[in-house]
C-alpha angles and dihedrals in degrees: 000000000000091000090055092050091048091049094050091046091050092049093049092047092049091049091049093050090047091054091048091051093047091048092050091050096047105029090124094048140281117314112257125215109224118200109239116222124196107252107258121212128225121197114223103196129187117256124178091228138098131199126224101208091197086069095047141271095302098232090184089065095048092049088071093059125080113240125231123208113216122198118234135203131193113265117259110249135177118284133292089063115230116240103269107231105148102045110152116198100205146357129209117232137182133172144183139163135219127201092283110016142045122216132200126192123200126182131176139160119261125165093209134047104225112187099148126089114196138141093285100016124076131197126237112247145165136198145191121212127202124187111233095199126065096232109068135176118262092243132034091221090167136354109277102011120156097335144062110269139169114224127194110199122187115195127194095221093051090046090055092048095045104039101026093038091228116151121235114279094238108111100184138048137154098291101017107153099355109233114290094004126119096213141023112287097186108049090166087082092058119094114239117199110217099171140027089216129051113220101208141181127206132178100181140335113324096013102096111136138159115267118245090243117044103210104163127092124192145168135191134202127192115202133160094349096312131106120212120186129180126199124201129188138154113265091238119056121228090215113071113209094010095054136070122235118206112217132155112293138050127323132172124235138165134207136219136187130194121202104204097190089058094053099262114156136133109353094357103094145105114264139183129226117242118317117200115222116209103201109197 
């Protein structure tokens, strides 16, 4: 009888200690295996040309540049994992610089043109991230994770509002059409889109914020089930430590794409690992 009691006690104690050990090892969540891609390289050659985005994306210029296909993975998020609906396997990218500006071209397939951002509707978007500091993490994991980075985010809804001069779709807000008035009396409550691209800064998770100086221009076109977006920015940043300067040599970057019709928004997106820019 005593042997049975001792045995049960031993088993329960061992199980308890095992649970304590497991909890101590995984108190921040289950370990996640991240597929490691070989770092691809993208040549950023000099071309004595500039693009006026108000006139379009200048496809004749981009035809001269060799494209690079970059693999994407779905961003790691906290468990439980969201149902992955909008996973995009790859994005096409090109780049060049003139004497004053640097240009990036991103293109990816998308069956729907999503340019509206509402409570249950989400806009298509894409972004490029550049680490500001020299020491960077071995994986991108997410945009703005454990390091100061500059993020350029183009959004379809902002593009529509900025370039096509169409107002946001939202038709109601807290003081919309004050009672008995024919027009809005408090325009301060209305959102005014000043850019098609958000020039952002992040230091770690949850710190993403617009930069004081918005230096990046961008424009996107959806045609025949394909999005094409072009970014434009001066080679030299106007913001010292919060900006990125593009000089000859190598620089890391990473890409991201949001598929609005599949529910992508915020942290739900497809991202690349590091992409090495070879600025010539």
